[in-house]
Amino acid sequence: MSTRAYNFAYLDEQTKRMIRRAILKAIAIPGYQVPFASREMPMPYGWGTGGVQVTASILGPDDVLKVIDQGADDTTNAVSIRAFFVRTAGVRTTTDTSEATIIQTRHRVPETPLSEGQILVYQVPIPEPLRYLEPRETETRTMHALGEYGVMHVKLYEDISRHGHIATTYAYPARVAGRYIMDPSPIPKFDNPKLDDCPALQLFGAGREKRIYAIPPHTRVVPLDFEDHPFERTKFDSACALCGATDSYLDEVVTDDAGGRLFVCSDTDYCEKRQAAKRKDAAE
Amino acid sequence: MYVAVKGGERAIRNAHALLADRRRGNRDTPELTTAQIDEQLALAVDRVMSEGSLYDRGIAALAIKQARGDLIEAIFLVRAYRTTLPRFGFAEPIDTAAMTLSRRVSATYKDLPGGQVLGPTFDYSHRLIDFGLETEDAPAPTAPAATAASDAQGPSPRVTDLIARDDLIERELAPRPGAPVSDITRDALAFPAARDARLQNLARGDEGFLLSLAYSTQRGYGRTHPFVGEIRFGEAAVEMFIDDLGFAVSIGDIALTECQMVNQFTGGDGRPARFTRGYGLAFGQSERKAMSMALVDRALRADEFGEEHKGPAQDEEFVLSHSDNVQATGFVEHLKLPHYVDFQAELALLRQLRRDGGAVAEAAE
């Protein structure tokens, strides 16, 4: 395939302008889902077409792009999306969280704190936090308009009465800037606190559902909870077997068929940096 | 030390190389040409053009070849190509009454102006495997001398126009020249959807999904008492109004299947009783699709006629949100992408729940 037939970063400029308008509106109304005319992309819906369209629309030739899936730079889909932008935009890519100007992610927020000027682009499967409680878009839009979020709290309350805990472990709903309730995409609730007062701009793209929403830098993002059942971050009993981190989200790796388990950082960049630092310390 | 292997570039490269190899198959078997697909798998090409929303037989045939015959994959390829094409404007409404007909059947009138034309159809074939097709040197079939009614096609007005002449069917909306047309590929679908947006959605919709929905209305989940007023298949001219010229010019002919359903009448409260309509249109010869579309279109008009909701086919949000097979297959198949992180979160919760309430759970067993 010749890529010369395609514009910089695949999308034509008119489409990018349309998407940028939606992004600007999303930033102006934090947490509000802005409908946009999502395009068919050369990868399937569910593979991150929303995130890819957002990234394609904001990407410039001088940007440095990082793409992660499950926290890792080397998961197949992250590799594939990164290759797509190398091919269509020729931008520089990195695995280093601090070096990237744009980070596209599926299911994780990097462990390394983000800084001003960075943009985190989330791939979103279902943008509507109320969807599993109310399947109809006509209804949920009205509920958002009226700020009618009672059902959400009822659902969390039912969890507590049934299990003793809130049983939502990922895609944990949060209130943005005191107004809209949003779905942070299926990141583990471990990552929710990172959304709050984040110095980076956070953009959320849902391609199949044709919605874009945003959290502007330094916006208040509060996970839903109750006074007597406050939001709790997932804690791990183990440390990373590779770098020893106790403050990162861990993937469980099955090592044999006799119950052997190992926990390693889901964020590969974070883990590798810590391992490198350890090696340096040991050498000194 | 165990090293978590998560995939990588080499795996993808190898997968693509394997796919290319399997697509080609045994090298001793001659490679399929796109002309063969276009000519001999013409109905597959028609479907890919319809649901791919792009009238281009060559591209559709190539997509089928590239997709190894997976039609939804081929539709996806066509869509992703189509979305990059520039848009010059909208054509004038197509005049299907003036089509060059290859086939035209009505289930409502035994005979009618223009006549019934059976054309190339499976309808009355016996479904016996034709082992004669197995060999490549079978004698070529010969087309009957007078192949199409088009040899001397008289005026063939649309059946619904004939019924409308007696004012027995709801009237078509008067054309509104210059009025904006919905484009669901350029605006996110909103509910309630206008009928033009709905028909676009159904025209791109998955044939199987629409077929099952249409079938469900026949089995009582939103009955519409349908009659096939007419199915016509043939070629129609596409005209475009050119501002510089001040008139419309033909930019080519496209093959179309149109289905007009005549449905359950309405009336009362001083309004005369009239039949209602359901409309289906598809590229190429796609009768199953056009008929299903017409049935679902009519079922979705339940609110318009104050009909009771009895089935999913009448539920606009349900139907229009789930009709697109490219969206559907993407979201269903994305489940094979890694979900380690979310699964880990669930595992952690499950273990915590069992620690906290293990005794309760066991006592209950």
XYZ file of C-alpha atoms in Angstrom:
649
model
C 0.000 0.000 0.000
C 1.310 3.391 -0.892
C 0.846 5.855 1.925
C 1.356 8.791 -0.391
C -2.309 8.571 -1.343
C -3.218 9.478 2.241
C -2.973 12.742 4.132
C -0.648 13.301 7.113
C -1.881 11.025 9.903
C -4.399 9.354 7.534
C -7.452 11.592 8.057
C -8.146 14.426 5.612
C -7.862 17.952 6.988
C -11.623 18.606 6.888
C -12.273 15.585 9.048
C -9.523 16.644 11.452
C -11.095 20.095 11.753
C -14.476 18.527 12.505
C -12.889 16.343 15.212
C -10.934 19.284 16.648
C -14.171 21.252 16.954
C -15.668 18.355 18.899
C -12.547 18.215 21.098
C -12.731 21.948 21.830
C -16.362 21.610 22.795
C -15.508 18.632 25.000
C -12.808 20.642 26.769
C -15.235 23.520 27.271
C -17.783 21.208 28.931
C -15.673 18.777 31.000
C -17.098 15.265 31.094
C -19.840 15.968 28.557
C -20.013 13.479 25.677
C -19.868 15.390 22.403
C -21.296 13.534 19.374
C -18.980 13.599 16.364
C -19.066 12.145 12.859
C -16.726 9.242 13.515
C -15.100 7.808 10.388
C -14.425 4.240 9.424
C -10.776 3.647 10.148
C -8.528 0.979 8.667
C -8.655 -0.961 11.936
C -11.814 -2.506 13.406
C -14.180 -0.831 15.818
C -13.175 -1.946 19.296
C -9.484 -1.727 18.407
C -9.263 1.952 19.329
C -10.759 3.804 16.368
C -11.930 6.647 18.613
C -8.520 7.122 20.184
C -6.842 6.861 16.789
C -9.096 9.551 15.327
C -8.439 11.883 18.256
C -4.688 11.287 18.023
C -4.725 11.756 14.239
C -6.524 15.078 14.659
C -4.164 16.570 17.239
C -0.910 15.063 16.013
C 1.685 17.427 14.519
C 4.988 16.582 12.810
C 6.956 17.587 15.932
C 4.986 15.434 18.357
C 6.497 12.428 20.075
C 3.991 9.606 20.339
C 3.703 6.800 22.858
C 1.080 4.071 22.517
C 0.240 1.611 25.273
C -2.286 -1.185 25.728
C -2.695 -2.788 29.172
C 0.069 -0.411 30.282
C 2.582 -1.984 27.936
C 4.253 -0.569 24.826
C 4.786 -4.013 23.335
C 1.264 -5.449 23.330
C 0.255 -6.338 19.774
C -2.390 -3.637 19.389
C -0.127 -0.925 20.796
C 2.567 -2.019 18.351
C 0.057 -1.952 15.518
C -1.303 1.540 16.312
C 2.183 2.946 16.778
C 3.188 1.456 13.409
C 0.101 3.048 11.841
C 1.181 6.548 12.886
C 4.806 5.951 11.955
C 3.606 4.935 8.519
C 0.975 7.623 7.952
C 2.523 10.551 9.835
C 6.193 9.656 10.167
C 6.273 11.032 13.713
C 8.879 10.098 16.293
C 7.700 7.502 18.791
C 8.886 6.626 22.250
C 8.176 4.258 25.090
C 9.339 6.849 27.625
C 6.292 8.332 29.359
C 8.056 11.606 30.234
C 9.354 12.141 26.712
C 6.012 11.688 24.924
C 3.878 14.700 23.985
C 0.888 12.496 23.136
C 0.169 9.153 24.790
C -2.584 6.973 23.403
C -3.760 4.368 25.857
C -6.088 1.460 26.240
C -7.067 0.424 29.794
C -4.292 2.155 31.782
C -2.952 5.496 32.981
C 0.871 5.455 33.121
C 2.430 5.185 36.591
C 4.880 8.018 35.911
C 3.007 11.245 36.707
C 2.093 13.249 33.617
C 3.116 16.846 33.201
C 1.790 20.025 31.666
C 1.763 20.048 27.890
C 1.213 16.317 27.598
C -2.008 14.867 26.197
C -3.361 11.477 27.222
C -5.737 9.980 24.648
C -7.974 7.182 25.897
C -9.584 4.543 23.706
C -13.178 4.174 24.875
C -15.515 1.247 24.126
C -18.704 2.486 25.842
C -18.576 6.206 26.710
C -21.884 6.219 28.560
C -21.462 5.521 32.299
C -25.222 4.961 32.609
C -25.435 2.521 29.690
C -25.617 -0.686 31.714
C -28.333 0.807 33.884
C -30.292 2.369 31.014
C -29.696 1.058 27.486
C -31.441 3.940 25.718
C -29.431 6.889 24.493
C -32.535 9.111 24.474
C -32.987 8.376 28.189
C -29.362 8.720 29.249
C -28.930 12.048 27.476
C -31.895 13.381 29.406
C -30.514 11.977 32.641
C -27.215 13.775 32.031
C -29.000 16.987 31.109
C -30.958 16.914 34.364
C -28.020 15.633 36.407
C -30.210 12.707 37.405
C -27.587 10.301 38.673
C -29.528 8.580 41.437
C -29.510 5.188 39.675
C -25.738 5.216 39.784
C -25.662 5.504 43.547
C -28.403 2.916 43.859
C -26.265 0.488 41.851
C -23.252 1.090 44.097
C -25.450 0.741 47.183
C -26.800 -2.580 45.916
C -23.212 -3.789 45.523
C -22.480 -2.921 49.125
C -25.609 -4.581 50.462
C -24.925 -7.722 48.436
C -21.134 -8.046 48.661
C -20.094 -5.661 51.405
C -18.069 -3.752 48.800
C -18.592 -1.669 45.734
C -18.116 -4.340 43.075
C -16.978 -2.062 40.257
C -13.266 -2.643 39.750
C -12.663 -0.966 36.421
C -14.400 1.731 34.357
C -15.203 3.197 37.745
C -17.547 6.193 37.315
C -16.372 9.631 38.364
C -17.858 13.106 38.577
C -16.027 15.714 36.545
C -15.812 19.348 37.674
C -18.810 18.816 39.930
C -21.188 18.259 37.042
C -21.124 15.362 34.573
C -20.567 11.772 35.552
C -18.189 10.101 33.150
C -16.848 6.681 32.322
C -13.061 6.862 32.559
C -12.879 3.971 30.025
C -12.024 0.507 31.354
C -8.987 1.591 33.359
C -8.717 -0.218 36.725
C -10.083 1.881 39.562
C -6.478 1.878 40.807
C -5.912 4.550 38.146
C -8.899 6.767 39.003
C -6.998 9.019 41.441
C -4.561 9.903 38.635
C -7.368 11.588 36.700
C -7.932 14.165 39.418
C -6.090 17.488 39.130
C -3.931 15.995 36.381
C -1.666 18.602 34.762
C -2.019 16.906 31.354
C -5.017 17.237 29.042
C -7.066 14.031 28.936
C -9.095 13.245 25.815
C -11.472 10.320 25.397
C -12.450 8.991 21.960
C -15.206 6.446 21.285
C -15.258 5.655 17.555
C -18.110 3.183 17.261
C -20.309 5.178 19.622
C -19.259 8.465 17.953
C -18.496 10.407 21.126
C -15.591 12.528 22.381
C -15.183 13.858 25.909
C -12.419 15.500 27.860
C -10.926 16.386 31.208
C -9.053 19.699 30.949
C -5.819 20.025 32.960
C -6.235 20.497 36.715
C -9.886 19.511 36.797
C -11.517 17.944 39.828
C -12.396 14.293 39.096
C -14.027 12.479 41.995
C -14.898 8.785 41.963
C -18.458 8.101 43.128
C -18.698 6.702 46.648
C -20.464 7.034 50.016
C -19.284 8.738 53.207
C -19.303 5.412 55.066
C -17.985 3.472 52.071
C -15.305 5.726 50.637
C -13.613 4.963 47.325
C -10.792 2.481 47.837
C -7.891 2.021 45.501
C -7.060 -1.597 44.622
C -4.091 -2.729 46.714
C -1.755 -5.582 45.904
C -0.293 -7.967 48.480
C 2.789 -8.560 46.377
C 5.513 -6.475 44.801
C 6.618 -6.573 41.176
C 8.835 -9.613 40.661
C 10.984 -7.728 38.160
C 11.513 -4.290 39.724
C 10.171 -4.682 43.242
C 7.650 -1.856 42.910
C 4.899 -1.840 45.525
C 3.132 1.242 44.219
C 2.256 0.103 40.701
C -0.562 -1.880 39.131
C 0.434 -5.515 38.722
C -0.371 -8.120 36.102
C -0.692 -11.666 37.326
C 1.375 -14.139 35.338
C 0.657 -17.844 35.585
C 4.017 -19.595 35.660
C 3.030 -23.255 35.783
C 0.019 -25.506 36.170
C 0.611 -26.064 39.873
C -0.703 -22.746 41.115
C 2.504 -20.827 40.469
C 1.889 -17.106 40.194
C 4.055 -14.101 39.608
C 3.168 -10.437 39.707
C 4.805 -7.923 37.380
C 4.209 -4.239 36.628
C 1.592 -3.690 33.965
C 3.390 -0.436 33.019
C 6.443 -1.754 31.146
C 8.139 1.646 30.848
C 7.871 2.245 34.589
C 9.160 -1.248 35.351
C 12.092 -1.076 32.938
C 13.173 2.335 34.251
C 13.177 0.992 37.794
C 15.124 -2.092 36.768
C 17.674 0.088 34.942
C 18.046 2.342 37.986
C 18.584 -0.709 40.180
C 21.267 -2.060 37.864
C 22.959 1.346 37.901
C 22.895 1.423 41.705
C 24.345 -2.072 41.853
C 27.134 -1.140 39.448
C 28.112 1.913 41.435
C 13.128 -15.687 35.778
C 9.899 -15.665 33.826
C 9.677 -12.824 31.312
C 6.221 -11.691 30.361
C 5.968 -11.933 26.592
C 3.179 -9.661 25.437
C 3.392 -9.823 21.672
C 5.306 -7.552 19.402
C 6.158 -6.505 15.940
C 7.617 -9.782 14.748
C 4.479 -11.692 15.735
C 2.303 -9.281 13.761
C 4.587 -9.446 10.733
C 4.527 -13.210 10.776
C 0.751 -13.298 11.204
C 0.350 -11.096 8.119
C 2.737 -13.271 6.124
C 0.820 -16.392 7.153
C -2.468 -14.766 6.253
C -1.175 -13.830 2.792
C 0.015 -17.386 2.327
C -3.289 -18.947 3.384
C -5.230 -16.493 1.265
C -3.372 -17.672 -1.814
C -3.777 -21.327 -0.872
C -2.248 -24.120 -2.946
C -0.039 -22.486 -5.609
C -0.959 -25.256 -8.082
C -4.529 -23.967 -8.111
C -4.864 -20.971 -10.453
C -5.197 -17.642 -8.668
C -8.694 -16.160 -8.574
C -9.061 -12.999 -10.653
C -11.208 -10.062 -9.586
C -13.012 -10.349 -12.932
C -14.027 -13.896 -12.001
C -15.328 -12.708 -8.646
C -17.192 -9.837 -10.255
C -18.758 -12.070 -12.916
C -19.275 -15.357 -11.118
C -19.783 -14.276 -7.525
C -21.800 -11.254 -8.613
C -24.295 -11.435 -5.752
C -21.474 -11.359 -3.191
C -20.148 -8.261 -4.960
C -23.640 -6.734 -4.802
C -23.856 -7.309 -1.071
C -20.402 -5.892 -0.402
C -21.255 -2.788 -2.450
C -24.577 -2.316 -0.608
C -23.313 -2.710 2.920
C -19.989 -1.113 2.057
C -21.992 1.888 0.738
C -19.824 2.216 -2.333
C -20.902 1.445 -5.879
C -17.682 0.072 -7.329
C -17.691 -3.532 -8.543
C -13.927 -3.651 -8.990
C -13.155 -2.486 -5.461
C -15.797 -4.823 -4.013
C -14.424 -7.817 -5.942
C -10.881 -7.014 -4.840
C -12.042 -6.672 -1.235
C -13.726 -10.107 -1.401
C -10.497 -11.605 -2.720
C -8.387 -9.900 -0.069
C -10.861 -10.945 2.651
C -10.701 -14.598 1.553
C -14.451 -14.553 0.960
C -15.353 -13.175 4.387
C -18.013 -10.717 3.225
C -18.176 -8.662 6.424
C -14.403 -8.268 6.289
C -14.751 -7.233 2.634
C -17.476 -4.723 3.562
C -15.149 -3.326 6.198
C -12.335 -2.932 3.657
C -14.679 -1.081 1.305
C -15.964 1.204 4.075
C -12.463 2.120 5.213
C -11.597 2.956 1.611
C -14.816 4.865 0.960
C -14.417 7.087 3.999
C -11.231 8.563 2.501
C -12.901 9.556 -0.779
C -13.790 13.198 -1.438
C -17.476 14.089 -1.572
C -18.598 16.205 -4.516
C -22.238 16.569 -3.612
C -25.577 14.792 -3.699
C -27.142 13.196 -6.758
C -30.661 14.024 -7.842
C -33.264 11.547 -6.558
C -33.114 8.424 -8.711
C -36.186 7.786 -10.861
C -36.744 4.076 -10.330
C -39.906 4.191 -12.459
C -37.647 4.808 -15.445
C -35.286 1.910 -14.672
C -34.178 -0.479 -17.390
C -35.659 -3.603 -15.870
C -34.073 -7.048 -15.705
C -36.663 -8.291 -13.279
C -39.930 -6.983 -11.959
C -42.485 -8.889 -9.941
C -45.599 -7.812 -8.124
C -47.451 -9.945 -5.606
C -50.458 -7.644 -5.584
C -51.505 -7.652 -9.264
C -51.560 -10.547 -11.666
C -50.784 -8.306 -14.562
C -49.951 -4.673 -14.786
C -48.500 -2.119 -17.211
C -44.975 -3.228 -18.110
C -45.851 -6.820 -17.138
C -44.232 -9.231 -14.749
C -40.633 -10.073 -15.634
C -39.124 -13.035 -13.840
C -35.525 -12.398 -14.908
C -32.542 -14.153 -13.352
C -33.880 -15.605 -10.104
C -33.400 -18.609 -7.851
C -37.098 -18.411 -6.950
C -38.362 -21.405 -8.909
C -35.149 -23.402 -9.114
C -34.976 -26.778 -7.420
C -32.182 -26.675 -4.900
C -30.349 -29.713 -6.158
C -26.575 -29.555 -6.257
C -25.622 -29.218 -9.905
C -22.676 -31.574 -10.232
C -22.305 -30.419 -13.805
C -20.708 -27.234 -12.464
C -17.899 -29.252 -10.928
C -15.960 -29.564 -14.149
C -14.405 -26.602 -15.849
C -15.170 -27.839 -19.373
C -18.938 -27.992 -18.961
C -20.750 -26.526 -21.978
C -21.446 -22.823 -21.544
C -25.076 -22.029 -20.762
C -26.947 -20.027 -23.365
C -29.154 -17.139 -22.433
C -32.702 -17.238 -23.800
C -33.177 -15.207 -26.956
C -35.288 -12.462 -25.401
C -33.388 -12.035 -22.169
C -34.900 -8.949 -20.674
C -38.089 -7.045 -20.975
C -35.796 -4.180 -21.797
C -35.749 -5.340 -25.423
C -39.010 -3.555 -25.832
C -39.677 -2.262 -22.374
C -42.850 -0.289 -22.283
C -43.597 2.164 -19.513
C -43.479 0.271 -16.217
C -44.923 2.589 -13.603
C -44.291 1.653 -10.012
C -47.107 -0.341 -8.457
C -47.339 2.051 -5.542
C -47.921 4.890 -8.016
C -50.782 2.893 -9.531
C -52.374 2.384 -6.126
C -51.753 6.006 -5.243
C -53.683 7.070 -8.318
C -56.814 5.748 -6.588
C -55.714 7.430 -3.340
C -55.634 4.054 -1.598
C -52.089 4.338 -0.251
C -50.424 7.041 1.781
C -48.926 9.668 -0.435
C -45.220 9.995 -0.901
C -43.748 13.114 0.562
C -43.519 15.811 -2.060
C -39.948 16.331 -3.217
C -38.297 19.323 -1.596
C -35.578 20.433 -4.003
C -32.610 21.933 -2.224
C -33.655 20.596 1.189
C -30.733 19.181 3.180
C -30.327 15.394 3.117
C -29.232 13.475 6.201
C -25.839 11.827 5.902
C -25.169 9.316 8.657
C -21.545 9.064 7.570
C -21.056 12.751 8.274
C -23.241 13.271 11.339
C -23.602 11.074 14.396
C -27.021 9.406 14.382
C -29.423 11.025 16.841
C -32.798 9.755 18.051
C -35.501 9.987 16.988
C -33.949 9.636 13.537
C -35.524 11.212 10.462
C -36.702 8.706 7.867
C -33.893 9.543 5.437
C -31.310 8.815 8.135
C -33.163 5.631 9.050
C -33.272 4.390 5.459
C -29.555 5.124 5.052
C -28.859 3.164 8.196
C -30.955 0.225 6.967
C -29.397 0.358 3.482
C -25.953 -0.108 5.087
C -27.313 -2.512 7.678
C -26.369 -6.156 7.909
C -28.500 -8.354 5.676
C -28.728 -11.132 8.260
C -29.726 -8.795 11.055
C -32.440 -7.134 8.961
C -33.637 -10.497 7.660
C -34.188 -11.829 11.179
C -35.897 -8.646 12.320
C -38.138 -8.680 9.256
C -38.940 -12.319 9.924
C -39.823 -11.538 13.526
C -42.470 -9.026 12.384
C -44.059 -11.778 10.318
C -44.213 -13.997 13.370
C -46.140 -11.488 15.420
C -43.452 -9.334 16.996
C -44.813 -6.189 15.385
C -47.002 -7.343 12.493
C -47.408 -5.015 9.528
C -49.561 -7.114 7.139
C -47.205 -6.723 4.214
C -47.758 -7.319 0.515
C -44.940 -7.096 -1.967
C -46.322 -4.314 -4.103
C -43.313 -4.680 -6.279
C -39.716 -5.750 -6.497
C -37.748 -4.357 -9.388
C -34.157 -4.962 -10.353
C -32.421 -3.161 -13.164
C -30.345 -0.172 -14.049
C -31.152 3.417 -13.232
C -29.404 6.603 -14.283
C -27.720 8.746 -11.645
C -27.998 12.442 -12.369
C -26.223 15.312 -10.789
C -27.142 18.945 -10.949
C -24.174 20.952 -12.182
C -24.336 24.562 -11.057
C -22.210 25.840 -13.927
C -24.508 24.239 -16.474
C -27.775 25.013 -14.750
C -29.168 21.533 -15.378
C -28.691 17.916 -14.286
C -26.491 15.551 -16.283
C -26.296 11.773 -16.114
C -23.058 10.560 -14.588
C -23.702 6.847 -15.111
C -26.049 3.933 -14.529
C -26.146 1.784 -11.415
C -27.842 -1.566 -10.825
C -30.455 -1.403 -8.078
C -33.057 -3.550 -6.384
C -36.066 -1.682 -5.083
C -38.800 -3.177 -2.937
C -42.037 -1.391 -2.184
C -44.118 -3.052 0.486
C -47.800 -2.255 0.756
C -48.805 -2.558 4.382
C -51.553 -2.410 6.987
C -53.909 0.437 6.303
C -54.594 3.339 8.587
C -57.422 5.798 8.782
C -60.396 6.610 10.923
C -61.209 9.768 12.831
C -62.456 11.274 9.588
C -59.333 10.355 7.641
C -59.883 7.978 4.722
C -58.400 4.507 5.060
C -55.170 4.061 3.134
C -52.447 1.450 2.843
C -49.067 2.361 4.275
C -45.609 1.855 2.835
C -42.293 0.274 3.670
C -39.326 0.950 1.448
C -36.193 -0.975 0.582
C -33.364 -0.168 -1.805
C -30.034 -1.892 -2.353
C -27.216 -1.920 -4.888
C -27.152 -4.728 -7.424
C -29.479 -7.705 -7.159
C -30.092 -7.905 -3.423
C -33.721 -8.898 -3.047
C -33.529 -10.466 0.383
C -31.902 -7.304 1.656
C -34.343 -4.928 -0.055
C -37.375 -6.875 1.194
C -36.059 -7.122 4.748
C -35.268 -3.435 4.719
C -38.790 -2.578 3.542
C -40.360 -4.678 6.304
C -38.157 -3.167 8.998
C -38.685 0.360 7.655
C -42.429 -0.123 8.006
C -42.134 -1.720 11.449
C -40.117 1.289 12.612
C -42.981 3.580 11.675
C -45.087 2.180 14.521
C -45.050 5.453 16.469
C -46.015 7.430 13.392
C -49.196 5.360 13.092
C -49.823 5.029 16.813
C -49.279 1.260 16.742
C -48.594 -0.740 19.869
C -44.984 -1.779 20.374
C -44.801 -5.555 20.343
C -41.359 -6.381 19.079
C -37.747 -5.316 18.797
C -38.171 -4.514 15.075
C -40.327 -1.536 16.108
C -37.713 -0.160 18.477
C -35.791 2.493 16.586
C -32.861 2.803 18.970
C -32.461 -0.936 19.220
C -32.570 -1.517 15.467
C -30.541 1.444 14.248
C -27.871 1.108 16.945
C -27.180 -2.528 16.140
C -27.697 -2.880 12.386
C -24.159 -2.071 11.282
C -22.111 -5.238 10.908
C -18.769 -3.436 10.752
C -19.470 -1.874 14.127
C -20.937 -5.082 15.504
C -18.155 -7.359 14.396
C -15.561 -4.911 15.668
C -17.016 -4.710 19.121
C -17.744 -8.397 19.456
C -14.321 -9.398 18.163
C -12.462 -6.849 20.254
C -13.049 -9.192 23.188
C -10.043 -11.142 21.942
C -7.800 -8.144 22.577
C -5.979 -8.295 25.905
C -8.053 -7.430 28.961
C -5.430 -8.473 31.526
C -5.710 -5.285 33.498
C -9.479 -5.356 33.982
C -9.492 -9.083 34.579
C -6.830 -8.596 37.251
C -9.038 -6.004 38.948
C -11.921 -8.491 38.960
C -9.684 -11.267 40.264
C -8.511 -9.079 43.117
C -12.087 -8.221 44.072
C -13.231 -11.818 43.853
C -10.415 -12.937 46.129
C -11.238 -10.168 48.577
C -14.926 -11.123 48.592
C -14.042 -14.737 49.261
C -11.693 -13.768 52.080
C -14.347 -11.563 53.663
C -17.360 -13.770 53.192
C -15.957 -17.186 52.414
C -17.657 -18.799 55.397
C -21.036 -17.369 54.414
C -20.671 -18.603 50.857
C -19.680 -22.090 51.965
C -22.480 -22.308 54.520
C -24.962 -21.439 51.814
C -23.794 -24.232 49.540
